[in-house]
Structures are given as structure tokens and as C-alpha cells.
Amino acid sequence: AQSVAQPEDQVNVAEGNPLTVKCTYSVSGNPYLFWYVQYPNRGLQFLLKYITGDNLVKGSYGFEAEFNKSQTSFHLKKPSALVSDSALYFCAVRDRRSGGYNKLIFGAGTRLAVHP
Amino acid sequence: GAGVSQSPSNKVTEKGKDVELRCDPISGHTALYWYRQRLGQGLEFLIYFQGNSAPDKSGLPSDRFSAERTGESVSTLTIQRTQQEDSAVYLCASSLEGGVSYTFGSGTRLTVV
């Protein structure tokens, strides 16, 4: 069965410092991997995804994520955090197989709090 | 349409009543998904429609939950005999068949009192 783990309920970081939000997954084969962000009372916004190619994926708002096949991880990173980055972050996976495997499976989410 | 549209945006219902939630996907998107998000928690997969194939209902939590989709258009999620534990935001998303770009709606916030 596919699953996604976000081991930290909350991550606290000072503004200007680098941030990492962790994600590991359990999926047969090589999955597609995604990060989404959710601001209070707003919808889910896409940040970035790994499909193929370079293991380092760059996305919106200065975020990036690194696919590590051996560790089955896809941690989200940003070199310098902003207070406005404070939100709920979700990692998601999708089976690469075709024919009815399109659904995204989400992690439980990590709340990022960036302090001034 | 330009995005995924969900209605109503908010719904308050009494325990035991039935509710219907609507999702209007992006035109041409053959795949449609329903998720449930309880307060402060992650997105739980409920059901997935792909064209004319049988839907993947593996995430529906009980037989009180059902969903329909007519062709490649609107979908309706029905919750019968609502319980307080059904209170959540119900999110709908759509994508092309086999696609890796998903568009989410703004959700329906359901409150069961």
C-alpha cells in the first residue's frame, strides 16, 4: 500500500534561516512526488513536483525539494525562510503506473511557523 | 471553466440529515477526485473517477458515503444520515487522464450540528 510520512507535526524556524520539511514515502516503483501548501482558510496550492530527471526540483516561492531514491525521501527546502511562508505543507505521492493509479496520497501535513 | 468549482462553499446541517456536495471539474479533465480534510489534519482520499472506468471507492469511510459522476462532468458526493464526525472540508480535484497536474477546488466546509 502507498503511504506518505511527514514525521514532524510542526517545524519552527527563524526568518532568514534555512528550512527543511521532511517527507518519506512507501510506494512500489518510482512514484511521482508532490508538495502542496495550504494557507489558513485558503485552498491547496501546488509548489513543485518530481517526475523524472534531476533529483533537485525547483518550485514556486523559492522552494525546492530533493528526491532521494535510496532513502525514499522528498524533503522540502528553502535557503532563507520568510514569515509569509508560515502555513501547512503537504507531501503527496502518486503511483507511476497507468490505468487507474492517478490518485494522490497525502501525508498528514507539517505546520511551518517562521518567527521574525 | 477556468478552475474546479465546488458548491456550496459552506454547509451547516443537522445530525441525521442527508447532504449533497457538488464538484464541477475543469472542462476536459477526465479524472476527478474527492478528499476529506478534518480540522488541522491531512487530506484523506475518498473516491476517484476516471472516464468511463469503474470508480475507485476504496477511501469511502462507510456506506453512508456515495458519489456519482455523469460522464466527464459534474460529480456529487452524498453523505446520508450525517454524523458530527463528518464535519470537515471536502475537497475536489480534477486532472487529465494519466496527468500529473491536479487542480483543487476551494472545498465545501461541512458542519454537522
XYZ file of C-alpha atoms in Angstrom:
229
model
C 0.000 0.000 0.000
C 1.106 3.505 -0.725
C 1.839 5.774 2.202
C 3.494 9.075 2.965
C 5.063 10.074 6.261
C 5.699 13.593 7.428
C 7.406 12.928 10.741
C 7.160 16.456 12.124
C 3.813 17.941 13.104
C 5.417 21.368 13.293
C 8.649 22.988 12.233
C 9.782 26.251 13.781
C 12.404 28.393 12.115
C 13.627 31.955 12.417
C 13.162 34.297 9.487
C 16.193 34.276 7.230
C 17.296 30.803 8.299
C 17.117 27.775 6.021
C 14.143 25.478 6.435
C 13.539 21.797 5.802
C 10.222 19.971 5.917
C 10.676 16.214 5.806
C 8.789 13.634 3.760
C 9.347 9.930 3.254
C 7.206 7.582 1.242
C 6.421 3.952 0.683
C 5.282 3.206 -2.870
C 6.131 0.399 -5.229
C 8.396 1.502 -8.036
C 9.344 5.105 -8.546
C 6.437 7.371 -7.738
C 5.621 10.870 -8.773
C 6.161 13.191 -5.785
C 4.497 16.483 -4.937
C 4.472 19.285 -2.398
C 1.436 21.458 -1.745
C 0.908 24.380 0.628
C -2.259 25.442 2.383
C -2.663 28.898 3.894
C -5.389 29.494 6.509
C -8.882 29.454 5.009
C -7.493 29.039 1.540
C -7.307 26.224 -0.948
C -4.471 23.864 -1.661
C -1.702 25.391 -3.752
C 0.817 23.435 -5.802
C 4.504 24.092 -5.013
C 6.506 21.581 -7.013
C 6.684 18.016 -8.275
C 9.233 15.385 -9.214
C 8.508 13.488 -12.389
C 11.876 12.441 -13.774
C 15.368 13.743 -14.391
C 17.305 15.939 -11.976
C 16.739 14.904 -8.374
C 16.653 18.548 -7.276
C 13.356 20.139 -8.192
C 12.786 23.880 -8.011
C 9.317 25.222 -7.435
C 7.285 28.248 -6.538
C 8.231 30.927 -3.978
C 11.874 29.836 -3.817
C 11.135 26.336 -2.561
C 12.983 23.268 -3.751
C 12.917 19.559 -2.959
C 15.360 16.744 -3.408
C 14.313 13.270 -4.471
C 16.439 10.620 -2.776
C 15.606 7.182 -4.103
C 17.763 5.206 -1.677
C 16.213 6.934 1.327
C 12.737 7.159 -0.255
C 12.597 10.788 0.737
C 11.488 14.053 -0.825
C 12.321 16.782 1.675
C 11.179 20.341 1.012
C 13.760 23.071 1.481
C 14.205 26.801 1.244
C 17.503 28.623 1.779
C 16.007 31.613 3.593
C 12.611 31.454 5.292
C 10.081 34.274 5.268
C 7.377 34.930 7.850
C 4.912 34.684 4.970
C 5.979 31.051 4.422
C 4.126 30.109 7.607
C 1.466 27.617 6.504
C 0.548 23.941 6.378
C 2.650 21.873 3.975
C 1.624 18.555 2.458
C 3.734 15.960 0.715
C 1.928 13.657 -1.730
C 2.761 10.677 -3.904
C 1.235 9.078 -6.962
C 1.891 5.688 -8.417
C 3.664 5.949 -11.766
C 1.649 3.138 -13.326
C -1.120 3.998 -15.764
C -4.633 2.687 -15.754
C -6.382 3.798 -12.632
C -3.449 4.832 -10.436
C -3.873 8.585 -10.731
C -4.894 9.360 -7.180
C -2.667 11.398 -4.906
C -1.929 10.025 -1.446
C -1.152 12.766 1.050
C 0.898 12.923 4.198
C -0.628 14.250 7.413
C 0.902 17.666 6.901
C 3.559 19.744 8.657
C 2.831 23.151 10.068
C 5.659 25.569 9.355
C 5.995 28.523 11.701
C 8.523 31.183 10.730
C 9.286 33.642 13.524
C 10.515 37.205 12.935
C -14.482 26.501 -16.582
C -11.236 28.091 -15.556
C -10.968 26.163 -12.322
C -12.591 23.472 -10.219
C -15.804 24.795 -8.755
C -17.357 23.403 -5.593
C -20.703 24.216 -4.074
C -21.846 25.101 -1.570
C -18.787 26.695 -0.018
C -20.265 26.218 3.429
C -22.966 23.867 4.662
C -24.386 23.529 8.139
C -26.681 20.573 8.648
C -28.361 18.816 11.499
C -27.183 15.405 12.598
C -29.097 12.712 10.745
C -29.825 14.766 7.641
C -28.504 13.924 4.176
C -26.249 16.357 2.304
C -25.090 16.663 -1.279
C -21.843 18.335 -2.254
C -21.147 19.306 -5.834
C -17.946 19.477 -7.848
C -17.629 20.930 -11.332
C -14.215 19.967 -12.756
C -12.128 21.676 -15.375
C -13.556 21.043 -18.816
C -11.759 18.147 -20.474
C -10.421 16.689 -17.245
C -11.416 13.052 -17.291
C -10.211 12.267 -13.768
C -11.979 13.585 -10.661
C -11.109 13.033 -7.022
C -12.778 13.656 -3.683
C -10.839 14.175 -0.454
C -11.840 14.899 3.125
C -9.813 17.177 5.406
C -10.710 17.262 9.059
C -9.650 20.348 11.003
C -5.871 20.695 11.102
C -5.324 17.305 9.515
C -4.237 15.845 6.221
C -6.263 15.006 3.136
C -7.956 11.621 3.202
C -8.679 10.112 -0.188
C -12.349 9.222 -0.639
C -13.108 8.313 -4.254
C -11.665 8.679 -7.748
C -13.441 8.713 -11.110
C -11.548 8.071 -14.342
C -13.566 8.422 -17.527
C -15.934 5.509 -18.012
C -13.971 3.136 -15.796
C -15.380 1.863 -12.530
C -14.608 4.392 -9.797
C -12.037 3.680 -7.104
C -14.179 3.784 -3.958
C -11.510 2.402 -1.653
C -11.392 5.516 0.521
C -15.079 5.871 1.345
C -15.296 5.564 5.152
C -18.754 3.986 5.389
C -21.785 3.059 3.324
C -23.295 6.423 4.259
C -20.932 7.975 1.722
C -21.515 7.692 -2.013
C -20.592 9.659 -5.114
C -21.711 9.872 -8.678
C -20.317 11.381 -11.807
C -22.142 11.765 -15.079
C -19.711 11.223 -17.936
C -16.798 13.593 -17.591
C -18.699 16.396 -15.950
C -20.142 17.239 -12.579
C -19.783 14.960 -9.584
C -21.941 14.807 -6.481
C -20.769 13.461 -3.129
C -23.670 12.383 -0.927
C -23.462 11.784 2.798
C -26.520 10.139 4.301
C -27.566 10.378 7.941
C -24.753 12.808 8.738
C -22.818 12.457 11.972
C -20.763 15.050 13.821
C -17.607 13.169 12.817
C -18.433 14.011 9.188
C -17.667 17.672 9.890
C -14.739 18.537 7.628
C -13.738 20.324 4.463
C -14.487 18.226 1.402
C -12.092 18.951 -1.444
C -12.494 18.022 -5.070
C -9.729 17.902 -7.657
C -9.512 17.087 -11.344
C -6.795 16.162 -13.819
C -6.290 14.823 -17.311
C -6.154 11.045 -17.642
C -2.688 9.982 -16.597
C -1.822 13.603 -15.972
C 0.432 14.868 -13.228
C -1.135 18.274 -12.794
C -4.023 18.422 -10.370
C -6.338 21.359 -9.828
C -8.090 21.566 -6.491
C -11.311 23.362 -5.713
C -11.716 25.627 -2.707
C -13.706 22.972 -0.890
C -17.020 22.700 0.917
C -16.873 23.209 4.666
C -19.435 20.871 6.203
C -20.512 21.370 9.790
C -22.839 18.835 11.384
C -24.589 20.161 14.491
